[in-house]
CSV table of C-alpha atoms and ligand atoms in Angstrom, one decimal:
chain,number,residue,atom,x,y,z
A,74,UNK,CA,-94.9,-7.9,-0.8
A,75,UNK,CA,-93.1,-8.6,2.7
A,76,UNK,CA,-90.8,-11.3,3.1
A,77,UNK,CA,-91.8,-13.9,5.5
A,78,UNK,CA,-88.8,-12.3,7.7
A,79,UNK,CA,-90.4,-9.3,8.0
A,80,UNK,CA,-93.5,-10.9,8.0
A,81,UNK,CA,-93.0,-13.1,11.2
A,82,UNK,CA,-90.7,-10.6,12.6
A,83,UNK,CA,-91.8,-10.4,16.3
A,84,UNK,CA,-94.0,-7.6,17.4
A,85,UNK,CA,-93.1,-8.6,21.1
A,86,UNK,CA,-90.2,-9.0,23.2
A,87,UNK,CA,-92.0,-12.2,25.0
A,88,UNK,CA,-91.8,-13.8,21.3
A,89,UNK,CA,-88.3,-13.1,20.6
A,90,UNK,CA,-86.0,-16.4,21.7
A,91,UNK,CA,-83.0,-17.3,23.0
A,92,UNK,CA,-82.3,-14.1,24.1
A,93,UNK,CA,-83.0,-14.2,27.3
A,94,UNK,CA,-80.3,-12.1,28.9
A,95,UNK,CA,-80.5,-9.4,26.4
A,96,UNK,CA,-84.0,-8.5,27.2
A,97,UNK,CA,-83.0,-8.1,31.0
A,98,UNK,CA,-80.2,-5.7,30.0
A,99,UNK,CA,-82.1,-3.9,27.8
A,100,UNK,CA,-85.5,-3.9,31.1
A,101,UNK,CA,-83.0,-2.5,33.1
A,102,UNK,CA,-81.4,-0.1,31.3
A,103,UNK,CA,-84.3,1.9,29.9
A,104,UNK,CA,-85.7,1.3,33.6
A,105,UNK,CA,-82.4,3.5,35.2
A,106,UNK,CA,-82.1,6.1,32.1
A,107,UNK,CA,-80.2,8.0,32.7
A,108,UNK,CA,-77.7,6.4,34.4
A,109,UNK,CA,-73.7,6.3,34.2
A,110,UNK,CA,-73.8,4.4,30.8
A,111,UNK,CA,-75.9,6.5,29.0
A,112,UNK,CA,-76.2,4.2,26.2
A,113,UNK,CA,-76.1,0.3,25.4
A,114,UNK,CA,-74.6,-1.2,22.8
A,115,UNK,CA,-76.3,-4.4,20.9
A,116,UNK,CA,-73.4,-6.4,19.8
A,117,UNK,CA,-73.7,-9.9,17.9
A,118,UNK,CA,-73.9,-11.6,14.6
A,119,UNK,CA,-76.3,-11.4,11.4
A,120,UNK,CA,-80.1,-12.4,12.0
A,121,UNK,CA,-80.2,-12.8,15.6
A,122,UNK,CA,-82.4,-10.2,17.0
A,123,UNK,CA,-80.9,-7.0,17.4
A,124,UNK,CA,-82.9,-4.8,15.6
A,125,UNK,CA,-86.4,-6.6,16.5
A,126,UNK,CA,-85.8,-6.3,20.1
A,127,UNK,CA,-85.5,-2.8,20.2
A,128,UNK,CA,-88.5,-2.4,17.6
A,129,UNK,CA,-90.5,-5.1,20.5
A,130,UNK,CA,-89.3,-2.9,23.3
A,131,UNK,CA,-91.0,0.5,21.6
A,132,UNK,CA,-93.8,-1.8,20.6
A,133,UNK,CA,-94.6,-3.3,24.4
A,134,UNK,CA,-93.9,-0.3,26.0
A,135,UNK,CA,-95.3,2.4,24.0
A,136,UNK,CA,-92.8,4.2,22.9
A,137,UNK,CA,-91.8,6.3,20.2
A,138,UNK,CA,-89.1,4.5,17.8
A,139,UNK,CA,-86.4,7.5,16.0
A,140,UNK,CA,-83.9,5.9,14.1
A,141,UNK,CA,-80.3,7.2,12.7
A,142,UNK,CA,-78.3,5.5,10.8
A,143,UNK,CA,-74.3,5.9,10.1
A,144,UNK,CA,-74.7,8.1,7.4
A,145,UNK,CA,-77.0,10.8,9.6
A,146,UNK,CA,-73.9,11.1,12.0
A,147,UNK,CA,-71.2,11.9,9.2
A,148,UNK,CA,-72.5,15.0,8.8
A,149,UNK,CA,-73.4,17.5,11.7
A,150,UNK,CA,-76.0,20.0,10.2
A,151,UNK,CA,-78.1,17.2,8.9
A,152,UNK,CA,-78.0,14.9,11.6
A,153,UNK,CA,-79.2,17.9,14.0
A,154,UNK,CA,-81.6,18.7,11.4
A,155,UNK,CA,-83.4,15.4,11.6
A,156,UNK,CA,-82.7,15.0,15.3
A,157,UNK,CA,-84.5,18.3,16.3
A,158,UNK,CA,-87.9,17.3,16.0
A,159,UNK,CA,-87.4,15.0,18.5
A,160,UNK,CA,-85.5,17.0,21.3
A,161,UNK,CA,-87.8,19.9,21.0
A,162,UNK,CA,-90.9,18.4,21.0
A,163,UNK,CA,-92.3,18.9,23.5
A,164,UNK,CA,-96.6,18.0,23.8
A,165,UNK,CA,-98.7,17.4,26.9
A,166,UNK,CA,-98.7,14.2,25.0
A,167,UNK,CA,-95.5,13.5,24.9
A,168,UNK,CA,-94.2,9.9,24.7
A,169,UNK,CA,-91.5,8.1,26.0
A,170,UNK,CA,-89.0,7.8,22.8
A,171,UNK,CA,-85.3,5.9,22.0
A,172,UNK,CA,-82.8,6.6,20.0
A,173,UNK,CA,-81.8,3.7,17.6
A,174,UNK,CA,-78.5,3.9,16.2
A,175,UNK,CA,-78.5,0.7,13.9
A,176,UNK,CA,-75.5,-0.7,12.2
A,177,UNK,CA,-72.3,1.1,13.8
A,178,UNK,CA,-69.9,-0.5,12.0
A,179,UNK,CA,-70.8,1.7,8.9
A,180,UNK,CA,-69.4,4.8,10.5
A,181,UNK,CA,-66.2,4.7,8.9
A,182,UNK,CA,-63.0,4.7,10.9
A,183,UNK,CA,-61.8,7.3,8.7
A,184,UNK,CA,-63.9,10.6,9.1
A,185,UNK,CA,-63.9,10.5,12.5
A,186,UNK,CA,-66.7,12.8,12.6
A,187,UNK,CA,-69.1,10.2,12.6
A,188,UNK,CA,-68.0,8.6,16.2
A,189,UNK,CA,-67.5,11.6,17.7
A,190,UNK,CA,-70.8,12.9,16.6
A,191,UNK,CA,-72.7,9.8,18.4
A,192,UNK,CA,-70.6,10.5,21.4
A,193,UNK,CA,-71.8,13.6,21.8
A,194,UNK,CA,-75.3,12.6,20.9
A,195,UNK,CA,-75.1,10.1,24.0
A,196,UNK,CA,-73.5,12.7,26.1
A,197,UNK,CA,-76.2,15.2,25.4
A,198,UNK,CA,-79.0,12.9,24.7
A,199,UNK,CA,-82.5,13.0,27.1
A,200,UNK,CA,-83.1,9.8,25.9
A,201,UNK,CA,-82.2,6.4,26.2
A,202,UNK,CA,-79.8,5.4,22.9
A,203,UNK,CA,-79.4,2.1,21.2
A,204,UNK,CA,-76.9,0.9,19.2
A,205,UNK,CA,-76.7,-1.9,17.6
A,206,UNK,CA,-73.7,-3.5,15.7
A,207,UNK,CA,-72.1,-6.5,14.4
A,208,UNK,CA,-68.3,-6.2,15.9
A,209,UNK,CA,-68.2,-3.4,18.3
A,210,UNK,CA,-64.4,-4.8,19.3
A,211,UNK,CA,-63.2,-3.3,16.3
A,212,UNK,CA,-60.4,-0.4,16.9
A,213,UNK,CA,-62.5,2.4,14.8
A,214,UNK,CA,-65.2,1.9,17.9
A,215,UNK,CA,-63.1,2.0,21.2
A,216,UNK,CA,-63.8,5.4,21.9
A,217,UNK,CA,-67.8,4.7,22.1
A,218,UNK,CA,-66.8,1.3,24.0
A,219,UNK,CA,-66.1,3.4,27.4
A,220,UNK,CA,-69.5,5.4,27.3
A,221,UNK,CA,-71.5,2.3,26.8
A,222,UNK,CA,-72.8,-1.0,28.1
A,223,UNK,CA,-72.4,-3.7,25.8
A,224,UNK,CA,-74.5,-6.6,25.5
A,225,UNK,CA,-73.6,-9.4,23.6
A,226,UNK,CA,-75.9,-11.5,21.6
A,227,UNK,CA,-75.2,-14.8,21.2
A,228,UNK,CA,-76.4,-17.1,17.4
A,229,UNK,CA,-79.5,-18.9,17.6
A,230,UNK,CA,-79.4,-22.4,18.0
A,231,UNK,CA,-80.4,-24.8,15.0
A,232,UNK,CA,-83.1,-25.8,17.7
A,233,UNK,CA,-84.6,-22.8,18.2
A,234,UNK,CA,-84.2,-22.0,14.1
A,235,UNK,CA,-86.4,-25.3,13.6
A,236,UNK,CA,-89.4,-24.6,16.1
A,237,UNK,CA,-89.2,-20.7,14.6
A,238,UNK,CA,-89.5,-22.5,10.9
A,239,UNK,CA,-92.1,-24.9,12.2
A,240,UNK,CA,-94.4,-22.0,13.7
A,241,UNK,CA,-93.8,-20.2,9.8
A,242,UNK,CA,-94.8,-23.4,7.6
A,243,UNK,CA,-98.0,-23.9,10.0
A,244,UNK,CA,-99.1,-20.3,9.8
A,245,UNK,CA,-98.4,-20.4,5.8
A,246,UNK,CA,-100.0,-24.0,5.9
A,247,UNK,CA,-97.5,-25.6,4.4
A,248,UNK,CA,-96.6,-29.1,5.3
A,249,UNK,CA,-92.6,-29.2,6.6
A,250,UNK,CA,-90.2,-31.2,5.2
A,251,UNK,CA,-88.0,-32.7,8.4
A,252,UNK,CA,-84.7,-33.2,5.7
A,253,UNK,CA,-84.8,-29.4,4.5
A,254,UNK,CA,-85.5,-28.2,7.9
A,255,UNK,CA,-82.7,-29.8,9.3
A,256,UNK,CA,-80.4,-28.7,6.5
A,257,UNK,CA,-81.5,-25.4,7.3
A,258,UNK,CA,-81.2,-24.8,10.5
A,259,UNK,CA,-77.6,-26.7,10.4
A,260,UNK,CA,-76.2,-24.6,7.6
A,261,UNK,CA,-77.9,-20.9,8.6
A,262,UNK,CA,-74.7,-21.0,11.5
A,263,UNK,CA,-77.5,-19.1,14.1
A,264,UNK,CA,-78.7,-16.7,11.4
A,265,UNK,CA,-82.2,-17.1,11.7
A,266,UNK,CA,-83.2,-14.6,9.5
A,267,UNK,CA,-81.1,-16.1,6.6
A,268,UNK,CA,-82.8,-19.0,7.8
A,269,UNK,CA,-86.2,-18.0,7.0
A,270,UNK,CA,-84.9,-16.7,3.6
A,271,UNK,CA,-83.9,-20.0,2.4
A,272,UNK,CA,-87.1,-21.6,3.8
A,273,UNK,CA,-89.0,-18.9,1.7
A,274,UNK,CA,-87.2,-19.3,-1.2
A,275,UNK,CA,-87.2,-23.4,-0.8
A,276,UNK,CA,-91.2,-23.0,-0.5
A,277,UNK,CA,-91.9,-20.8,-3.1
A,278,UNK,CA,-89.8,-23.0,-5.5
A,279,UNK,CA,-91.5,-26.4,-5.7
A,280,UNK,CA,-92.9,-29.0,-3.7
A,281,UNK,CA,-90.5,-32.2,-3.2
A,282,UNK,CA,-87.4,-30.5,-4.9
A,283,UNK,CA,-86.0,-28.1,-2.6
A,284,UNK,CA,-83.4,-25.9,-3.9
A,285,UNK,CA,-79.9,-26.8,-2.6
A,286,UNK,CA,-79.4,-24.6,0.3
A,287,UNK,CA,-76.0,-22.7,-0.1
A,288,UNK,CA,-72.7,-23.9,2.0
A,289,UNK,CA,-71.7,-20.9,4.1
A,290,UNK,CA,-68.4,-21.5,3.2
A,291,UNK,CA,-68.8,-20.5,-0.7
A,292,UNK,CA,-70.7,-17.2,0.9
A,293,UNK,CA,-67.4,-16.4,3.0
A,294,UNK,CA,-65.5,-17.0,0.0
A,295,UNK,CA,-67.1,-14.6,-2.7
A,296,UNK,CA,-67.7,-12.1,0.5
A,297,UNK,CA,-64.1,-12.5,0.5
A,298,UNK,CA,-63.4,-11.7,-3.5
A,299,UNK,CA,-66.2,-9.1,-3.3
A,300,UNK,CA,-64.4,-6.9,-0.4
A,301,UNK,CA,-60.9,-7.7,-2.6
A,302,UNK,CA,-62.2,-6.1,-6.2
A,303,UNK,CA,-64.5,-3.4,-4.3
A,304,UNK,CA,-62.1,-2.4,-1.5
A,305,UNK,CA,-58.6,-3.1,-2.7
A,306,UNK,CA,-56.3,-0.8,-5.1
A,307,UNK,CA,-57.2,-2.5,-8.7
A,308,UNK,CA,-54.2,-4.8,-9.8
A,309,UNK,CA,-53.6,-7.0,-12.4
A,310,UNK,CA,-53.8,-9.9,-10.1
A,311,UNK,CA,-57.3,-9.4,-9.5
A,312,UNK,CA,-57.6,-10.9,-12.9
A,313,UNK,CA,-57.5,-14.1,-11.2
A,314,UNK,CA,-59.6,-13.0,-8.4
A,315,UNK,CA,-62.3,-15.7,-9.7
A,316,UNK,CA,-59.7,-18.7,-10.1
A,317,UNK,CA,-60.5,-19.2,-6.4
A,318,UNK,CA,-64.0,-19.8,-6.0
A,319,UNK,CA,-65.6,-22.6,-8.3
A,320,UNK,CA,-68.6,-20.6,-8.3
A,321,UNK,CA,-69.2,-20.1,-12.1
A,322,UNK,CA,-68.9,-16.6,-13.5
A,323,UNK,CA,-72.9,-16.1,-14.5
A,324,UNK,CA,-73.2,-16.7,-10.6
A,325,UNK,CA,-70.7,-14.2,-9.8
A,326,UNK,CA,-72.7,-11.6,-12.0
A,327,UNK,CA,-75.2,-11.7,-9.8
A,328,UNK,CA,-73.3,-10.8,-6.5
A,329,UNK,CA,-71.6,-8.1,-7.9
A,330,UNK,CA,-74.0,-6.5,-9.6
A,331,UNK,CA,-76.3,-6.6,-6.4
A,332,UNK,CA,-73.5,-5.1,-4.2
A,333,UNK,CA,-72.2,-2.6,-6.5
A,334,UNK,CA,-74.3,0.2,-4.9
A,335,UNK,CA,-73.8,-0.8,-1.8
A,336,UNK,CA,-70.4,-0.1,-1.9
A,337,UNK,CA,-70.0,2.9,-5.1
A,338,UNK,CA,-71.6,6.0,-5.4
A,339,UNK,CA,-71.5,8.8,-8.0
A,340,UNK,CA,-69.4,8.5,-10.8
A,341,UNK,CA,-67.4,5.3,-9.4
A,342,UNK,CA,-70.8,3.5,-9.6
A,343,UNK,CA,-71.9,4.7,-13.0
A,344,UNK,CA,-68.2,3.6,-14.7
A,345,UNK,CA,-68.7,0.3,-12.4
A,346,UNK,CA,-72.6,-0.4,-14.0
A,347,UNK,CA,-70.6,0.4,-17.5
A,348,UNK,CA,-68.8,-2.4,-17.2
A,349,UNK,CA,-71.0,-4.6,-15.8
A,350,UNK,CA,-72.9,-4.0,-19.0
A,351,UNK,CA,-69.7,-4.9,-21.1
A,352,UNK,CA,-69.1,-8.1,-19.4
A,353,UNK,CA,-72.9,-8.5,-20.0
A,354,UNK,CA,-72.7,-8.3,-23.8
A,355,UNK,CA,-69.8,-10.7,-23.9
A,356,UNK,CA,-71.8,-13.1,-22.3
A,357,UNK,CA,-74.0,-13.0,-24.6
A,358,UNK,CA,-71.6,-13.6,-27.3
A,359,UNK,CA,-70.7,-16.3,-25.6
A,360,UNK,CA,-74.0,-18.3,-25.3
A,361,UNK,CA,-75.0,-17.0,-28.8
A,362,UNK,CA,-71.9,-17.7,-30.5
A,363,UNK,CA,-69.8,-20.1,-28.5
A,364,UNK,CA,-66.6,-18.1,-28.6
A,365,UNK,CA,-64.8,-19.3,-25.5
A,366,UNK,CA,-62.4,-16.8,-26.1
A,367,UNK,CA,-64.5,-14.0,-25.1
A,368,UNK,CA,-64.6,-15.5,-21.5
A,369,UNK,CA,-61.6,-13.6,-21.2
A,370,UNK,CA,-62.7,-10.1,-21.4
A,371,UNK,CA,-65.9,-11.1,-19.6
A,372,UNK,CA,-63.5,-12.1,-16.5
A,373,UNK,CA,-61.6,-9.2,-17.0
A,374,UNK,CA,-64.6,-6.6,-16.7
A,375,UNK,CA,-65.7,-8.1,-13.6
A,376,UNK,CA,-62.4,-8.3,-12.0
A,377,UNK,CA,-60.0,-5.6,-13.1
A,378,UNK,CA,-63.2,-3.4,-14.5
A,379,UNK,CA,-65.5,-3.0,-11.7
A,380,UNK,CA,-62.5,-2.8,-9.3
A,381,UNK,CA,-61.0,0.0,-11.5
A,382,UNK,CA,-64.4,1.9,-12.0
A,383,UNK,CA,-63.1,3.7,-8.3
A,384,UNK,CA,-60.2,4.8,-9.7
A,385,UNK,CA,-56.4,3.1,-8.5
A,386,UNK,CA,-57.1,3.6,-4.9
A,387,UNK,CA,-58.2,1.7,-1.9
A,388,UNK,CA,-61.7,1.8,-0.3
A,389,UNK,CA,-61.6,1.2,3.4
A,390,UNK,CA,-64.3,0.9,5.7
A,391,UNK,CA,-67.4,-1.4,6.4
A,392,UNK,CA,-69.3,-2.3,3.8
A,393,UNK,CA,-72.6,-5.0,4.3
A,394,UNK,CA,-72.4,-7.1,1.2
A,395,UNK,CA,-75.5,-8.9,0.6
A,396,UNK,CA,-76.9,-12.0,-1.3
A,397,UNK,CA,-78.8,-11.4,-4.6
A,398,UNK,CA,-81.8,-13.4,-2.5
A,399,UNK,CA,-84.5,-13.6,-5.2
A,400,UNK,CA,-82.8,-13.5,-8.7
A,401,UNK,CA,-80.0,-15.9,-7.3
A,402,UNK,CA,-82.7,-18.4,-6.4
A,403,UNK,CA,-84.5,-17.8,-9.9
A,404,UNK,CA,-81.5,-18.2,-11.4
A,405,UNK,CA,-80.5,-21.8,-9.8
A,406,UNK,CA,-83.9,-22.5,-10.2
A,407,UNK,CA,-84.1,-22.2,-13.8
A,408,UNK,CA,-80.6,-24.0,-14.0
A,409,UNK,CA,-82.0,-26.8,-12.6
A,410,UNK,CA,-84.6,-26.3,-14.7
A,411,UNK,CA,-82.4,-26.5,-18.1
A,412,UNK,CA,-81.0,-30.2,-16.7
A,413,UNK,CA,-84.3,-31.5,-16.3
A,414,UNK,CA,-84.9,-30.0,-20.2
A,415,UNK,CA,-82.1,-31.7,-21.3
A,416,UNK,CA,-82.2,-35.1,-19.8
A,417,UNK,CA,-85.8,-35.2,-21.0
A,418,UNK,CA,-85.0,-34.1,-24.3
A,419,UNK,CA,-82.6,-37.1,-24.5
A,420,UNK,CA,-85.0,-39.7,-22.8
A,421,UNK,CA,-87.7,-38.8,-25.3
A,422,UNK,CA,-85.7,-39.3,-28.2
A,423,UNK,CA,-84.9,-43.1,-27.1
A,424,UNK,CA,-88.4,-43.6,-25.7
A,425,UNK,CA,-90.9,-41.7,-28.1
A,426,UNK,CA,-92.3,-40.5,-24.8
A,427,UNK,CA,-93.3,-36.5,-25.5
A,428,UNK,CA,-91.0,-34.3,-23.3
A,429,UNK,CA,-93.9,-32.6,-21.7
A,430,UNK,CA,-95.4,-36.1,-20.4
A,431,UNK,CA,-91.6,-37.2,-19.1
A,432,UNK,CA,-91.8,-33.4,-17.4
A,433,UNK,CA,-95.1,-34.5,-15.8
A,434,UNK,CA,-94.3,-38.0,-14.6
A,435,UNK,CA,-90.5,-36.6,-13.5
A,436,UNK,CA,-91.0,-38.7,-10.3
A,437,UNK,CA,-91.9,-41.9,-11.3
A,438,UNK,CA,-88.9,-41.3,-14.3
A,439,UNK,CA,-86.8,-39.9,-12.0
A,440,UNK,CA,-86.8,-43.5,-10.2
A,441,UNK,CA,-86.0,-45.2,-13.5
A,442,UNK,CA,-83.4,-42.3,-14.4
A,443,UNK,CA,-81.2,-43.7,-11.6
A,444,UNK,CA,-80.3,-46.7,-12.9
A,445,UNK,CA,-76.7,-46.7,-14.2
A,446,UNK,CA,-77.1,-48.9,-17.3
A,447,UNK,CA,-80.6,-46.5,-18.7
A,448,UNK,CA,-77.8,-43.4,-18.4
A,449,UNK,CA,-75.4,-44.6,-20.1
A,450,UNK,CA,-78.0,-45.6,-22.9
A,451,UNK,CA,-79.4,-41.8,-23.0
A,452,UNK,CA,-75.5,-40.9,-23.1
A,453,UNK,CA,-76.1,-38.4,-19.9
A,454,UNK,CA,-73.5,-36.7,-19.4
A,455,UNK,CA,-71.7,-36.1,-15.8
A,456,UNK,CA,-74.2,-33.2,-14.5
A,457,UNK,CA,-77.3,-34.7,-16.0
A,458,UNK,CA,-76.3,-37.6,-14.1
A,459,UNK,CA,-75.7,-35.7,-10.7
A,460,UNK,CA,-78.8,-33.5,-11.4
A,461,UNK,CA,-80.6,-37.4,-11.0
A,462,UNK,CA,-78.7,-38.4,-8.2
A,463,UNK,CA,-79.3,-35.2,-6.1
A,464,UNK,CA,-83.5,-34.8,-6.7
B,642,ATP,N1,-84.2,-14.0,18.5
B,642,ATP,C1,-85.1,-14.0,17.5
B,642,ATP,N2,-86.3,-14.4,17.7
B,642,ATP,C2,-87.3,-14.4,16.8
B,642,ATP,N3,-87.0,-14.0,15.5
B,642,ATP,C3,-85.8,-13.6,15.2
B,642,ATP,C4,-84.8,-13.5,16.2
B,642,ATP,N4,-83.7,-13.1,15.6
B,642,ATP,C5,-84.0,-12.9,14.3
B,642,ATP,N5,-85.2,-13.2,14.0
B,642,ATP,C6,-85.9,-13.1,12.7
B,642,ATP,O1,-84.9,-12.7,11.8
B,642,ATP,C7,-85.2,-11.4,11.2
B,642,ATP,C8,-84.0,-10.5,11.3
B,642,ATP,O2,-83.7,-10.2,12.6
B,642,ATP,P1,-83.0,-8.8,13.0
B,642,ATP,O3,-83.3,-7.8,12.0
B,642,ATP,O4,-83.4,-8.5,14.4
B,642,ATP,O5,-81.5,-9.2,12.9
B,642,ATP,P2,-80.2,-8.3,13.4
B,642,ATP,O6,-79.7,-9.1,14.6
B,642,ATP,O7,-80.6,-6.9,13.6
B,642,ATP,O8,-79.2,-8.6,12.2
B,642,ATP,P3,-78.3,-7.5,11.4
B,642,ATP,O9,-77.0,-7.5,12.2
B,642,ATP,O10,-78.1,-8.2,10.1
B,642,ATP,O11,-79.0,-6.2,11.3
B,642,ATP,C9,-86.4,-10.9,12.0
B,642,ATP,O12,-87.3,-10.2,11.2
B,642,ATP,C10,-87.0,-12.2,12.6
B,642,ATP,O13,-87.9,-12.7,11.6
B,643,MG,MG1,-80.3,-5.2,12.4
């Protein structure tokens, strides 16, 4: 099933926003192909419309969409195997086509193949070329710089994030909750389509309980620790790689095991899935047993271990590290879950009132949970008591 991202993506430039002076560059460009600059360059931030306007353009103007990615241009005699279809083809037919190039950072600085490749696409191309890339000021991409126009594309305001959530919620007919809309479109920092995740995932979780949408600041940080135990040479010190987040570790899991193939391939990635699995199995000593002790080696698998599965050297080069979306959100989910278990378990046994009943009247509970003196009689203990305070 589509997300509602992809879902409400737009289908026409007239119903992308905020990007007004994008679309004109891009009008113009594909009007005066070929022209000087014989390729534009969409440059801006996460979720903002890159790849949709250039999907709206092929859409409104009938065109045919052919897309490369980095890894096409690392190598030649695939990339002009794929790409040869397009130049030749000629029909009485024929349409008007562009080139996407999505995601430019991903050609590594390194094998500088890859740049030069798209260079000479651009110089030979009969058609108009987009890029499209998140920091085209990098050093790796100065040589492309001077063949193309860059546009810049600017985050979307928490405004325009909340009228694009509104529109979603009435299509879905769901009623909108002002607080979590706000939230959202405050903490999304002009990602819109990060935006609509969390909206998705607050919907599809509960009526009046929204799950907590993320800080953006604990995302920087484990993107931080990711790009340290992927990318760095392995190191004892990594050990304490997790010391600096307060995520907790069965969090952590969860990132690295979704961005492990996003960074290691081949034999680095089976060793780093090997690991993952050990760390796994001490969990579960863990919870089974209660051994403390065996947090150690758990921390030491994810740190030292997966970092080490690519061997004692460094990995440069862009990497998009994502968010483990769904299974994080089932996962917070089901810990707020246990809290509610808990605190109901120890409200029943003072009260006589059957757990399932307490689950079913939570609100009206809830409102009697609240009160200082009934938690200290149930003995709560310091997150049971901020799990009340916070829903
Ligand atoms: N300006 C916009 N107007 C309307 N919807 C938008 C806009 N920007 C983003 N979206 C929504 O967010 C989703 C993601 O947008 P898009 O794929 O264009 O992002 P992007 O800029 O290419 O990001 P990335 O750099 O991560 O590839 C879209 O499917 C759409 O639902
Ligand atoms: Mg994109």
């Amino acid at each position: 099933m589509k997300n509602w991202s992809e879902t409400y993506r737009p289908k026409k430039v007239s119903e992308v926003i905020e990007q007004e002076l994008a679309v004109e560059k891009i009008e113009t460009y594909l009007k005066k192909f070929p022209d000087k600059k014989k390729s534009l360059i969409l440059n801006g931030p996460a979720g903002v419309g890159k790849t949709t306007l250039v999907y709206a353009f092929t859409l409104d103007l009938n065109l045919e969409i052919f897309e490369l990615n980095a890894s096409d241009l690392r190598n030649k005699a695939s990339m002009n195997e794929k790409l040869k279809p397009v130049l030749e083809q000629k029909s009485l037919f024929e349409m008007g086509k562009i080139i996407l190039v999505d995601e430019i950072d991903g050609i590594s600085g390194t094998d500088r193949g890859g740049i030069s490749e798209l260079i000479s696409l651009i110089d030979e191309s009969k058609y108009p070329i987009i890029c499209t890339a998140n920091d085209v000021w990098s050093q790796k991409l100065s040589p492309l710089r001077k063949k193309c126009e860059i546009v810049e594309l600017k985050e979307i305001s928490p405004a325009g994030i909340k009228r694009v959530l509104n529109e979603i919620l009435k299509k879905e007919k769901i009623k909108a909750n002002p607080e979590l809309l706000n939230k959202i479109s405050i903490k999304s920092n002009g990602d819109l389509r990060s935006a609509i995740n969390d909206l998705e995932a607050a919907s599809k979780l509960g009526d009046s309980e929204p799950v907590e949408v993320d800080e953006r600041n604990k995302k920087t940080d484990i993107f931080k620790i990711l790009r340290h135990i992927f990318q760095d040479k392995a190191s004892v010190e990594m050990l304490a790689a997790f010391d600096k987040t307060d995520m907790p570790l069965d969090e952590i899991i969860l990132w690295i095991e979704e961005n492990i193939p996003k960074v290691y391939s081949g034999t680095e990635l089976v060793k780093a899935y090997e690991r993952l699995g050990k760390a796994d199995i001490f969990k579960g000593r863990i919870y089974k047993q209660q051994y403390w002790r065996f947090l150690v080696y758990e921390n030491a698998f994810l740190s030292y271990g997966i970092s080490e599965a690519k061997g004692e050297r460094e990995k440069k080069g862009f990497y998009k590290y994502g968010k483990p979306e769904r299974i994080l959100k089932i996962w917070l989910n089901n810990q707020k879950h246990a809290k509610k278990k808990t605190i109901a378990e120890k409200y029943s046994r003072v009260t006589h009132v059957g757990q399932k009943r307490i689950l079913k009247e939570w609100h009206e509970i809830k409102n009697i949970l609240k009160n200082p003196t009934v938690q200290k009689q149930l003995k709560l203990d310091s997150d049971e008591i901020n799990y009340i305070m916070k829903y």
